XYZ file of N, CA and C in Angstrom:
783
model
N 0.835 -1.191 0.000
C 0.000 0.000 0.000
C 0.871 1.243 0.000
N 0.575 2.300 -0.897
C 1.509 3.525 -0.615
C 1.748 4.450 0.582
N 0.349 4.272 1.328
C 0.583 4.841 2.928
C 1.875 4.440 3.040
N 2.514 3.066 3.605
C 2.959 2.176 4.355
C 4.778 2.758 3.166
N 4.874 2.760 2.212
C 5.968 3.005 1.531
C 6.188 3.999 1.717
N 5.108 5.664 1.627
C 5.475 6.898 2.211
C 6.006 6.781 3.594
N 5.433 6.384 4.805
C 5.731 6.485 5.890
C 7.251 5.361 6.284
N 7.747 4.514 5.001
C 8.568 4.054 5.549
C 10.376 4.733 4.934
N 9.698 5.558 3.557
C 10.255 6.131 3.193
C 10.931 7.765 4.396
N 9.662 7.982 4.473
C 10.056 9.359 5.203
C 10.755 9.259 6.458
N 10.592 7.665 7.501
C 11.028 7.501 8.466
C 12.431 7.229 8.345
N 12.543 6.829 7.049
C 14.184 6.126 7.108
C 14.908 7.607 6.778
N 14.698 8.623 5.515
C 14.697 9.592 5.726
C 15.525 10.540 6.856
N 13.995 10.832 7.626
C 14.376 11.657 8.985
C 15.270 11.200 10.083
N 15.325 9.646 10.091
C 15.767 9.437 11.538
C 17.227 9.742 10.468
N 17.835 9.358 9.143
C 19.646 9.781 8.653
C 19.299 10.699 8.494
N 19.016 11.512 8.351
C 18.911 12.986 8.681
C 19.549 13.771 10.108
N 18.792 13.029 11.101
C 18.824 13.151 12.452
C 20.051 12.725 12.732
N 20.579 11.740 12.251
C 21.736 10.737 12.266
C 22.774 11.733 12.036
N 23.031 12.055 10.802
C 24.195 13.177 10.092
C 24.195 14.211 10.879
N 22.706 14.516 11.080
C 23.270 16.615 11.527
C 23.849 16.083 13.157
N 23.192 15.203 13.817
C 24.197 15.003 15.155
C 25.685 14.422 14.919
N 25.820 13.919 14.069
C 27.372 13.317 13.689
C 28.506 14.110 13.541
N 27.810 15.528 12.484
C 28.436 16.505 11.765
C 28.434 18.085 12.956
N 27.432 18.481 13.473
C 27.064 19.647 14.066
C 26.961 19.141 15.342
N 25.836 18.577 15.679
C 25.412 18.409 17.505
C 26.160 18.242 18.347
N 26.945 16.405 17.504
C 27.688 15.935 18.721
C 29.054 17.234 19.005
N 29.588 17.757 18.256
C 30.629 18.885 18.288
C 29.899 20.036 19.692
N 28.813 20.344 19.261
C 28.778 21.284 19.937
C 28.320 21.021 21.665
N 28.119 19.426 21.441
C 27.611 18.664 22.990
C 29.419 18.767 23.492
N 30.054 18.337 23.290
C 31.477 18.011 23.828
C 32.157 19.500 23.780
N 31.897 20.703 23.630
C 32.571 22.042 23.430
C 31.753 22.452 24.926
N 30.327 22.115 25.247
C 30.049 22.409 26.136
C 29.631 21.629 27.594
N 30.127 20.199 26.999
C 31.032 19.124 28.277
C 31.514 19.536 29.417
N 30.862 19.689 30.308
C 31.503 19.795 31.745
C 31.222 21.351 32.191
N 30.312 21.880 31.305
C 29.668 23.268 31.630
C 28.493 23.278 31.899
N 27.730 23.362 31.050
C 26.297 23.242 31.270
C 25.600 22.008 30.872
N 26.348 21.176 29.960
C 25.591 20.047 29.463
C 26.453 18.945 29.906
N 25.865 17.754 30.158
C 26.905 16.485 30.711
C 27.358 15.698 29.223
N 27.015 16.305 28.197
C 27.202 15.632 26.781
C 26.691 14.615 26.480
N 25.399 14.014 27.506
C 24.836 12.808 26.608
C 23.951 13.103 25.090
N 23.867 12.228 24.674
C 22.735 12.074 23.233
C 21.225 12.540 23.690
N 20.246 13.365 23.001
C 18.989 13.524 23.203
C 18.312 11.832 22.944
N 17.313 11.998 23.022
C 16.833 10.440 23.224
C 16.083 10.672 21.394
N 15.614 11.452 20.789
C 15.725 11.343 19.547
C 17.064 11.124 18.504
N 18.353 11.413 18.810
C 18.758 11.218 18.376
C 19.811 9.716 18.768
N 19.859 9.160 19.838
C 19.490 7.401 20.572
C 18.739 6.911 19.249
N 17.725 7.324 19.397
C 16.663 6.296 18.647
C 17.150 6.263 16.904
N 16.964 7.768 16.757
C 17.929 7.631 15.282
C 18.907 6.572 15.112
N 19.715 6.936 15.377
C 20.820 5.931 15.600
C 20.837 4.632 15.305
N 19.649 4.511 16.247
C 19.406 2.693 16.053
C 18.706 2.282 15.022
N 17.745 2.962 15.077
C 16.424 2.464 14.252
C 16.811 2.592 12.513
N 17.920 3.793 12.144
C 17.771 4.181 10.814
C 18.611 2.864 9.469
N 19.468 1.931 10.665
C 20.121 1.353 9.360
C 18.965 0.131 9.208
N 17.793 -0.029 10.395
C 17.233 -0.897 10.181
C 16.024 -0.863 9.225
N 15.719 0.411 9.184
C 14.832 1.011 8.279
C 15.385 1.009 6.613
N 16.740 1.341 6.820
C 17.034 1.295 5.551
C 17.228 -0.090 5.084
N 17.592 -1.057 5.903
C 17.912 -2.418 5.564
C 16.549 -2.889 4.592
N 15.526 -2.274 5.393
C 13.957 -3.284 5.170
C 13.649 -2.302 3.807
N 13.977 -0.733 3.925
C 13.680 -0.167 2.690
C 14.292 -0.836 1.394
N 15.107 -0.927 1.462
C 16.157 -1.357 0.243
C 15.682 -2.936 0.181
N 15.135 -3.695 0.673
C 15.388 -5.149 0.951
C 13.528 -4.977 0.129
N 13.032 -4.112 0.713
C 11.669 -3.992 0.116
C 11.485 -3.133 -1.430
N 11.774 -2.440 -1.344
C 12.158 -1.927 -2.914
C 13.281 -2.547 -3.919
N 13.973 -3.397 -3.508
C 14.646 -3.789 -4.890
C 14.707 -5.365 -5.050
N 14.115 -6.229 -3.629
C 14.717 -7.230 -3.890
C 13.040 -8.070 -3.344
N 12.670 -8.090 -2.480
C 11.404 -8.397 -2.486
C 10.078 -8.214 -1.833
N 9.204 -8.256 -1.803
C 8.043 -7.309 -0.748
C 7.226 -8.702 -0.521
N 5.914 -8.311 0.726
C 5.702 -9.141 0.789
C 4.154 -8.861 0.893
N 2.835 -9.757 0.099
C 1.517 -9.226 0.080
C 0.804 -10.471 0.557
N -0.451 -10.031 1.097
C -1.761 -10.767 1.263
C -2.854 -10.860 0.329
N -3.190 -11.965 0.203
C -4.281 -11.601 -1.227
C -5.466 -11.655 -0.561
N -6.419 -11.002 -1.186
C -7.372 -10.272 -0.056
C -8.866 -10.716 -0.820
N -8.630 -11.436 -2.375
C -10.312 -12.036 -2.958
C -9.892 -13.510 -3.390
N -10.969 -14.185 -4.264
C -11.028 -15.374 -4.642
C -10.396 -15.320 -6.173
N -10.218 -14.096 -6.814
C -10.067 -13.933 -8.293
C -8.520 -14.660 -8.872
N -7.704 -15.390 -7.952
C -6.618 -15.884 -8.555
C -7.247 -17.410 -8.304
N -7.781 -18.143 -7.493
C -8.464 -19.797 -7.006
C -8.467 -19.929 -8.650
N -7.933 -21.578 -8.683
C -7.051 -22.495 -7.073
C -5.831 -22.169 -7.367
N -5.353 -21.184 -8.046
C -3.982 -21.083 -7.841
C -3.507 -19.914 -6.496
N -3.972 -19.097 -5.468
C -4.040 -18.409 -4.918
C -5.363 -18.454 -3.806
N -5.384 -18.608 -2.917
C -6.409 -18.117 -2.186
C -6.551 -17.303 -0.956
N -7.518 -16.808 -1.153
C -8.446 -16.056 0.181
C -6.735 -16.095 1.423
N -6.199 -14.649 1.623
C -5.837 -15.266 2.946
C -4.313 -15.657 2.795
N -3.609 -15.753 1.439
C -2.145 -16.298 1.095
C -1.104 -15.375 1.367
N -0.498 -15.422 2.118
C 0.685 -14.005 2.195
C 1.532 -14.796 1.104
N 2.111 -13.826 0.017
C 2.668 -13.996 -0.876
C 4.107 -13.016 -1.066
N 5.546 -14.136 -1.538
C 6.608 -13.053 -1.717
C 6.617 -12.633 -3.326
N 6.672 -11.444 -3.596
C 6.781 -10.989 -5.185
C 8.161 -10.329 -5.092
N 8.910 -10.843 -6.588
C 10.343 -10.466 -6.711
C 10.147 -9.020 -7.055
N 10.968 -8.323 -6.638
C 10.471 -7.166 -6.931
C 12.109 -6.288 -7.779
N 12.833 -7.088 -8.421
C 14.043 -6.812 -9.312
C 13.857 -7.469 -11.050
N 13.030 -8.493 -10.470
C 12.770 -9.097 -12.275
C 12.005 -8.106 -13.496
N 11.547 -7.169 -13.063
C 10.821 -6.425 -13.817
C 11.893 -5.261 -14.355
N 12.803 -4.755 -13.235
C 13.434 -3.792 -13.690
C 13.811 -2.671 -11.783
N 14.602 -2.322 -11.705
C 14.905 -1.446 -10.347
C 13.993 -0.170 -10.495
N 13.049 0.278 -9.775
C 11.573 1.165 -9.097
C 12.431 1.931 -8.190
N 12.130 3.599 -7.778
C 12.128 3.760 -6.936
C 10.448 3.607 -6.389
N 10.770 3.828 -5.303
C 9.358 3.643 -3.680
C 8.390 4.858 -4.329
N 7.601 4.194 -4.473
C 6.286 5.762 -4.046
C 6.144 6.041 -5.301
N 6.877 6.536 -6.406
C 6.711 7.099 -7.675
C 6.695 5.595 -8.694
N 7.494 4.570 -8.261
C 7.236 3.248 -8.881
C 8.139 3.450 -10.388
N 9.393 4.536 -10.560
C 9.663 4.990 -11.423
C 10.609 3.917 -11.718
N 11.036 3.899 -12.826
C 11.934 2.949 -13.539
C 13.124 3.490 -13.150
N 14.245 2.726 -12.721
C 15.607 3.460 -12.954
C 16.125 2.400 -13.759
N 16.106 0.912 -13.551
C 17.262 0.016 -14.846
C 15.902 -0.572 -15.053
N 16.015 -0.896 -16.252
C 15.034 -2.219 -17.306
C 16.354 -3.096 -17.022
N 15.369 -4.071 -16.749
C 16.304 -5.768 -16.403
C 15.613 -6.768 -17.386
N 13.997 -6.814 -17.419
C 13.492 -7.357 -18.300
C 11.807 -7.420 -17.801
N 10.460 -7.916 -18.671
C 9.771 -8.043 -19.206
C 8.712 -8.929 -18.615
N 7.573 -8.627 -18.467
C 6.856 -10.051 -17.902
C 6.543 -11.182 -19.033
N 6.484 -12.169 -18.736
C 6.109 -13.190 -19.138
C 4.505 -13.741 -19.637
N 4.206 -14.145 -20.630
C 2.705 -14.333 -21.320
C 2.739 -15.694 -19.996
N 2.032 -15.759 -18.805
C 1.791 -16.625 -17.936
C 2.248 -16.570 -16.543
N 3.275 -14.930 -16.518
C 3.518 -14.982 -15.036
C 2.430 -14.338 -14.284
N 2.434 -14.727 -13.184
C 1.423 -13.722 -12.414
C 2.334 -12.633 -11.197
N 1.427 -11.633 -12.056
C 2.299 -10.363 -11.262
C 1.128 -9.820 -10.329
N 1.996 -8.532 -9.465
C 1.816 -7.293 -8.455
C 1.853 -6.664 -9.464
N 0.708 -5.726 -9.240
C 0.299 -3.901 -9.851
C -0.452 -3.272 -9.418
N -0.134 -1.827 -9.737
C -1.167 -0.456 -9.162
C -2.201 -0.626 -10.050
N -3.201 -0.791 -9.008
C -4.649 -1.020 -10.179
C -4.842 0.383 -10.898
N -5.046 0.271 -11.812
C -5.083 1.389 -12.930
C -6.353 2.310 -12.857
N -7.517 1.840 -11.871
C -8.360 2.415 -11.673
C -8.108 3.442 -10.021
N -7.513 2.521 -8.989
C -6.990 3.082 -7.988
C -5.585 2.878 -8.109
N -4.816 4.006 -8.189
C -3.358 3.397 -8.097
C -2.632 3.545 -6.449
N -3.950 3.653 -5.502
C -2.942 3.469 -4.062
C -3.261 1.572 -3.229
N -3.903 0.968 -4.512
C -4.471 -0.533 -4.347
C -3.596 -1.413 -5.081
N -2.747 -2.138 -4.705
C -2.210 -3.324 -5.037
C -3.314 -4.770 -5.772
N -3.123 -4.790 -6.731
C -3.877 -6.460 -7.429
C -2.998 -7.152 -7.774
N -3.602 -8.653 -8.172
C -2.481 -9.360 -8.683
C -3.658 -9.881 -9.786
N -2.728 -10.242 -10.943
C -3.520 -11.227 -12.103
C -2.122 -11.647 -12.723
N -2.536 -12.974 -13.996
C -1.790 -13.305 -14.765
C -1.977 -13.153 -16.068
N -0.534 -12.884 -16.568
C -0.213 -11.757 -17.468
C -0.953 -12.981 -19.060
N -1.743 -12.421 -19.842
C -2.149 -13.423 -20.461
C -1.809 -12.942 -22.195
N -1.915 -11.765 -22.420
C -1.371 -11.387 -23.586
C -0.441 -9.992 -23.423
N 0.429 -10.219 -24.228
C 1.699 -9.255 -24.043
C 1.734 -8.403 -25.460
N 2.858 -7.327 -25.498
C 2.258 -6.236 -26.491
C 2.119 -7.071 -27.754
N 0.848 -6.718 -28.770
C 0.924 -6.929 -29.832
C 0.327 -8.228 -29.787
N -0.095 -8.605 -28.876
C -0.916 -10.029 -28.995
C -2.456 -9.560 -28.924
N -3.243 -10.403 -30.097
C -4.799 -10.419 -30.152
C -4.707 -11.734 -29.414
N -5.527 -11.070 -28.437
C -6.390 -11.819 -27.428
C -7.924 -12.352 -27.344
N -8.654 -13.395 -27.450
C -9.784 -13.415 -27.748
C -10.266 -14.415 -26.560
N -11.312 -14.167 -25.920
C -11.866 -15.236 -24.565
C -13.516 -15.452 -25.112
N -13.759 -16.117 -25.336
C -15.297 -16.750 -25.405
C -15.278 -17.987 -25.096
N -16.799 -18.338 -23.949
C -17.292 -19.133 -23.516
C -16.580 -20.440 -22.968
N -15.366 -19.281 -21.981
C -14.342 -19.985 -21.113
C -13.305 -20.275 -22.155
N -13.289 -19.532 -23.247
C -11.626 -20.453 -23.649
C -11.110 -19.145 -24.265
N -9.664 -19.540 -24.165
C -8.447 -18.600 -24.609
C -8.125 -18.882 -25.768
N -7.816 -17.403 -26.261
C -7.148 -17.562 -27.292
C -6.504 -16.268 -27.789
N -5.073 -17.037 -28.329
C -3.802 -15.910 -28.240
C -3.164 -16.343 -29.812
N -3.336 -14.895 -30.643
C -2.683 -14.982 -32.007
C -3.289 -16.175 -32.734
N -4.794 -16.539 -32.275
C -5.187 -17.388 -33.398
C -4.928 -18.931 -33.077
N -4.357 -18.902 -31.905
C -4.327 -20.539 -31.193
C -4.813 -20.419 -29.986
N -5.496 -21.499 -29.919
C -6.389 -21.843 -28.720
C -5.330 -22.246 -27.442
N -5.611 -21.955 -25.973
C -4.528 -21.943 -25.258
C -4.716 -23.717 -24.869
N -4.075 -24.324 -24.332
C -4.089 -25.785 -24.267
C -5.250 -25.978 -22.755
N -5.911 -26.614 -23.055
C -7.052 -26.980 -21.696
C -6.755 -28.540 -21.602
N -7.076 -28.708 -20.082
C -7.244 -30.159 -19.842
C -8.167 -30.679 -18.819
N -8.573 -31.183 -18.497
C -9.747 -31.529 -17.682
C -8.817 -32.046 -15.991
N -9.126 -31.289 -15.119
C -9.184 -32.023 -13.984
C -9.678 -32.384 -13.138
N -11.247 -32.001 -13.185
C -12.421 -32.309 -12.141
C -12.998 -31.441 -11.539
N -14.299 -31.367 -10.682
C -14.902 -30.522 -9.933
C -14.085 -30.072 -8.737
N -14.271 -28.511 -8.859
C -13.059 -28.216 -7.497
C -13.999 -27.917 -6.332
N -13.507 -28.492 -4.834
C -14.218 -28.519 -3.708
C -13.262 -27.244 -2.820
N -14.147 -26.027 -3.016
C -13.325 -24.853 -2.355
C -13.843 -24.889 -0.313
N -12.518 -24.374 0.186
C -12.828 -24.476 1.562
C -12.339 -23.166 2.182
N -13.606 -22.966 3.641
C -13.483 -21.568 4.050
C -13.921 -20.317 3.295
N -13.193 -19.232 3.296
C -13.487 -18.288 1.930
C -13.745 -18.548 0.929
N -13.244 -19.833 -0.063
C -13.199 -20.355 -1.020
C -14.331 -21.191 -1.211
N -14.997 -21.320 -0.236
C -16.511 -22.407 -0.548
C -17.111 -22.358 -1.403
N -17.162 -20.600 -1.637
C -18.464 -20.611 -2.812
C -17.866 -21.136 -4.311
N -16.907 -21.374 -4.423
C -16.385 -21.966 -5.656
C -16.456 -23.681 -5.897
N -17.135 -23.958 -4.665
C -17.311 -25.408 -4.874
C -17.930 -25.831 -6.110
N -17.803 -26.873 -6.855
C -18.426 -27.106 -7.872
C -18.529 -26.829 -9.079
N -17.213 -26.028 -9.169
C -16.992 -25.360 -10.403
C -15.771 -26.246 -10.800
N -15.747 -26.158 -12.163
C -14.595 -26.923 -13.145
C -13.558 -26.526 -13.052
N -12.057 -27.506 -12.969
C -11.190 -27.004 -12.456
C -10.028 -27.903 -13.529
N -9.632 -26.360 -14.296
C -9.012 -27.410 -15.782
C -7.044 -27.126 -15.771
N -6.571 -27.354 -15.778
C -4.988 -27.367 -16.561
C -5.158 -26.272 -17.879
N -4.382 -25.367 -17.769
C -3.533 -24.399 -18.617
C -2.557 -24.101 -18.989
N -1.945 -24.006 -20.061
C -0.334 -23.911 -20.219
C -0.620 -22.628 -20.972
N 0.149 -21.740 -20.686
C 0.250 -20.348 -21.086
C 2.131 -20.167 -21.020
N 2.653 -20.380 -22.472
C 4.019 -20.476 -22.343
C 4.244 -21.373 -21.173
N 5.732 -20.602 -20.835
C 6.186 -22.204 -19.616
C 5.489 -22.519 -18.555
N 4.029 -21.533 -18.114
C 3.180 -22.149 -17.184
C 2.425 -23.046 -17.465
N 2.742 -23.644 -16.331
C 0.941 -24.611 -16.441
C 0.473 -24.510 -14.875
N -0.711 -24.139 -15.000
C -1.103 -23.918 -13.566
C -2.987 -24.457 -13.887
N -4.024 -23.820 -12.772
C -4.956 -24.002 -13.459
C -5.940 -23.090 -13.014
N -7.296 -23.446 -13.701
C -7.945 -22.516 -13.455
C -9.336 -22.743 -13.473
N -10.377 -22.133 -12.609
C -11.584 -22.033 -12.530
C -12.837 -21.994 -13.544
N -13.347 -22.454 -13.992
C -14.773 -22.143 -14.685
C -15.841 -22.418 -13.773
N -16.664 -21.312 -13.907
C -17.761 -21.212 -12.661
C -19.154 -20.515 -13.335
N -20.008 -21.379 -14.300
C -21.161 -20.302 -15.150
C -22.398 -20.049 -13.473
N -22.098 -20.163 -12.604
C -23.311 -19.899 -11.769
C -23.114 -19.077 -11.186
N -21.374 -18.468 -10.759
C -20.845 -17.346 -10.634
C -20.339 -16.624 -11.084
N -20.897 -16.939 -12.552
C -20.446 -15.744 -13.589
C -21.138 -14.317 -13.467
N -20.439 -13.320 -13.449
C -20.856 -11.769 -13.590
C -21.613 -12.064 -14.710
N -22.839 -10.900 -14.360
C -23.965 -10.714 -15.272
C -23.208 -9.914 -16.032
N -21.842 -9.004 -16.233
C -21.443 -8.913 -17.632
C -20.195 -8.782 -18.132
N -20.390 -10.759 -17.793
C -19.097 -11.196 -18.252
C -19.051 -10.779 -19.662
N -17.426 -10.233 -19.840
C -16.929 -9.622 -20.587
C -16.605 -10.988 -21.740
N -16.838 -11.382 -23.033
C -16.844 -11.879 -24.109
C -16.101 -11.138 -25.484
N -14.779 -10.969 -26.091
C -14.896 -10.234 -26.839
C -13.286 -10.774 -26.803
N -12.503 -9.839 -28.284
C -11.169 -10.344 -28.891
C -10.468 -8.767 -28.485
N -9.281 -8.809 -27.906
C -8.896 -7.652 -27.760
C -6.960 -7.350 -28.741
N -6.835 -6.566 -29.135
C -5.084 -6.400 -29.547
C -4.250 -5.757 -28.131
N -3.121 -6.059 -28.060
C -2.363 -5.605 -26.717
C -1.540 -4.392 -27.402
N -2.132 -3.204 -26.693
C -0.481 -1.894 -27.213
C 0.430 -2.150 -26.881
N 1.724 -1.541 -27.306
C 2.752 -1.359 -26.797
C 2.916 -1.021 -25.577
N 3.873 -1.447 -25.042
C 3.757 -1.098 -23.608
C 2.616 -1.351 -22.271
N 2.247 -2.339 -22.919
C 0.662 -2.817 -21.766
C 0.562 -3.861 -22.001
N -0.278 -4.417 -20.913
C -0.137 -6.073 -20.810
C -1.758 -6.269 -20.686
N -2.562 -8.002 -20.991
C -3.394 -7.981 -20.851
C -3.749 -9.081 -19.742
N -4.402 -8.655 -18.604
C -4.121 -9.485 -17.192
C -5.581 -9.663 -17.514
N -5.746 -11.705 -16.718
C -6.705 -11.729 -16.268
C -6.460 -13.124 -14.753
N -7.661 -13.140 -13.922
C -7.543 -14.046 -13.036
C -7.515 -15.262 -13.268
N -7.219 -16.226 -12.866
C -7.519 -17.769 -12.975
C -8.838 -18.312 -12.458
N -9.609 -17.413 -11.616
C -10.929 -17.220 -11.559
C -11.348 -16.888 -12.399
N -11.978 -17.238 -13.811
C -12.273 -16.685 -14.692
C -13.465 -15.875 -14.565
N -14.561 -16.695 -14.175
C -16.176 -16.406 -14.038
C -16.055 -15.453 -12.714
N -14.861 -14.870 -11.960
C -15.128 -14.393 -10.655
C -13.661 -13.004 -10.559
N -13.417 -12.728 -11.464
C -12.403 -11.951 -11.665
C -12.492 -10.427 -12.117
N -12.385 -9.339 -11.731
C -12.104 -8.029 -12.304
C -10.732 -8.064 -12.935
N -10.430 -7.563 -14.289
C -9.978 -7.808 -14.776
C -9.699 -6.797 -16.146
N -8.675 -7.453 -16.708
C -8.435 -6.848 -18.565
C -9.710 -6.081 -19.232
N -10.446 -7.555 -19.069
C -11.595 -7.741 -20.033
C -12.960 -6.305 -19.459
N -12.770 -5.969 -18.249
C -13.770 -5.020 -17.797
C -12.724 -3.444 -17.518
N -11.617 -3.516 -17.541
C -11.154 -2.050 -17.354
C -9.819 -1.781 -18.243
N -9.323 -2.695 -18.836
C -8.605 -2.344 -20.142
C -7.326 -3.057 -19.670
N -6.211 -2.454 -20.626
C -4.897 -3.160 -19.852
C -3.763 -2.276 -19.242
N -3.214 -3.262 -18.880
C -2.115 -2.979 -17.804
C -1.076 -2.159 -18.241
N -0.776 -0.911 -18.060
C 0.259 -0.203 -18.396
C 1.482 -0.882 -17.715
N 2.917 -0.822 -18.534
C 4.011 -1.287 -17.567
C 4.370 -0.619 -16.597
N 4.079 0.666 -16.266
C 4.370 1.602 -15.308
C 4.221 1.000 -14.027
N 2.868 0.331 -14.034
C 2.199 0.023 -12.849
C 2.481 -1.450 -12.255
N 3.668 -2.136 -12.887
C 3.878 -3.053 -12.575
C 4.780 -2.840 -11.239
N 4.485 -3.682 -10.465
C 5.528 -4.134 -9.079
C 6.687 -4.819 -8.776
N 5.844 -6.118 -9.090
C 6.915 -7.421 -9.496
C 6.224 -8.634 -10.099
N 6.902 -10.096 -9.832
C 6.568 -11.202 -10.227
C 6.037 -11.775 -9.104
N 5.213 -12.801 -8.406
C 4.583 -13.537 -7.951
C 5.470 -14.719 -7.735
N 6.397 -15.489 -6.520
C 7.053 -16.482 -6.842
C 6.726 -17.266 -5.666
N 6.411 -16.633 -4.766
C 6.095 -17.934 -3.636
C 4.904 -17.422 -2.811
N 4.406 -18.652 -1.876
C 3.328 -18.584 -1.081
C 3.885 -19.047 0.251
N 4.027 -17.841 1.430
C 5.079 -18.114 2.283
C 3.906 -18.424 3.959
N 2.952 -18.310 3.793
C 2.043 -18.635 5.086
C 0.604 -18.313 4.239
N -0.595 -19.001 4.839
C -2.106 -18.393 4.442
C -2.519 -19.004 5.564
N -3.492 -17.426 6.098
C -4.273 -17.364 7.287
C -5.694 -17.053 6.938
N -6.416 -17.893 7.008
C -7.740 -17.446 6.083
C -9.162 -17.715 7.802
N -9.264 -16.752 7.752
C -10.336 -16.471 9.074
C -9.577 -16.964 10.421
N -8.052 -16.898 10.599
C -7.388 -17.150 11.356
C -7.106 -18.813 11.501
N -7.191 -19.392 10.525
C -6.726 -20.820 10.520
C -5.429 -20.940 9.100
N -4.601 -21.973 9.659
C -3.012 -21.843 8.702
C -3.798 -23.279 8.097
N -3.584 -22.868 6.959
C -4.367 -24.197 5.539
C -2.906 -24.968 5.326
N -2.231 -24.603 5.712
C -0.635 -25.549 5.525
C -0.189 -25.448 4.272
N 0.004 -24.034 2.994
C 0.600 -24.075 2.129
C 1.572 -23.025 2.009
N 2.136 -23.187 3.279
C 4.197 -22.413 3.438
C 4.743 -23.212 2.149
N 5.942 -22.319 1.709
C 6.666 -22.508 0.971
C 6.078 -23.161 -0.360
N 4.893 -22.695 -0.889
C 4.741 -23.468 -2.276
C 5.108 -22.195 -3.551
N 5.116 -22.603 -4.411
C 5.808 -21.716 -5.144
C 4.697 -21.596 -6.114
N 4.403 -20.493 -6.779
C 3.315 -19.932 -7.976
C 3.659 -20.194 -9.537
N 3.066 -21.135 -9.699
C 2.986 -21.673 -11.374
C 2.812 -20.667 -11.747
């Protein structure tokens, strides 16, 4: 959330701030007046500076270039994601961001037609989403009546049975639960016509330059490409690579350490 990046930005900030001008100015003028009026200890703001600022910067830098860490908060990624997953996203594969402005400083490289990424939703950009990346620039994209299709080939489907969702995930019981290969993924994904949006989006789209076309693995249960357009690269975060705890109404479902097809 950008609250949480402003305020961790500005804290790391002020307290080296606080840090330097006592290093450079204060402490000088505490020890000139040593044994006069002042006993020369440290103010207790600048104590705390001290301590707190390389740790701030550790987590800043550790969170802006190398990896962050999110909760997914709907059903729109099931069964590859659910209700409740704290998730780590690489946050260097895309390219080095600064904090807050999300600005590019190095291109490293490109998302992938099948990774699932972090982005500033394009409608709110102080809201984090996740979807998978399904057509990339210059790809016609076409989705009708649950099936994909990219440049005129149908994406590969396979049958794996009725999926039995649990907790948050209940209401997805009973919905079809098929195998997808989208480039080197294969993961899978939802068909659900009883929880389909009354206007599910049906239609063939082209990808611009520079924009991506995201949708959920929830198909029938997803906001998405298909209802608010596509993904500028600006707004990208990172990649999606692991699932490191899920607490879903305060119970642990036991899927630490699985990693995101």
């Amino acid at each position: 959330m950008r609250w949480f990046e402003i305020a961790l930005v500005s804290l790391t900030a002020l307290s080296g701030l606080i840090w330097l001008l006592d290093k450079h100015v204060l402490a000088k003028r505490r020890a000139a007046r040593a044994g006069l009026l002042d006993d020369g200890g440290e103010p207790w703001i600048v104590d705390y500076s001290k301590s707190f600022f390389p740790v701030l910067l550790l987590v800043l830098l550790l969170r802006t270039f190398v990896a962050e860490p999110f909760r997914i908060p709907s059903n729109s990624m099931m069964p590859t994601l659910l209700t409740g997953d704290f998730i780590l996203v690489n946050k260097f594969v895309y390219g080095l961001r600064l904090p807050i402005s999300n600005h590019k400083l190095l291109a490293v490289g490109g998302p992938e037609r099948g990774d699932v990424v972090v982005f500033h939703s394009v409608r709110q950009p102080d809201i984090n989403l996740i979807k998978r990346v399904v057509g990339l620039p210059g790809d016609r994209v076409e989705y009708r009546d649950g099936r994909l299709t990219i440049n005129g080939e149908a994406v590969a489907l396979a049958p794996v049975g009725t999926y039995t969702g649990v907790r948050s995930g209940a209401e997805m019981t009973g919905a079809q639960e098929l195998q997808e290969t989208l480039g080197r993924h294969v993961h899978r994904i939802l068909l659900s016509p009883q929880t389909r949006r009354l206007d599910q989006a049906d239609g063939e789209w082209t990808v611009p330059d520079g924009q991506y076309f995201v949708m959920g693995d929830n198909r029938d249960n997803s906001d998405d490409s298909r209802y608010w357009g596509y993904l500028p690269e600006r707004n990208l975060v990172g990649r999606a690579f692991l699932i490191w705890l899920n607490f879903d109404d305060g119970v642990d479902t036991g899927r630490i350490g699985q990693s995101i097809p």
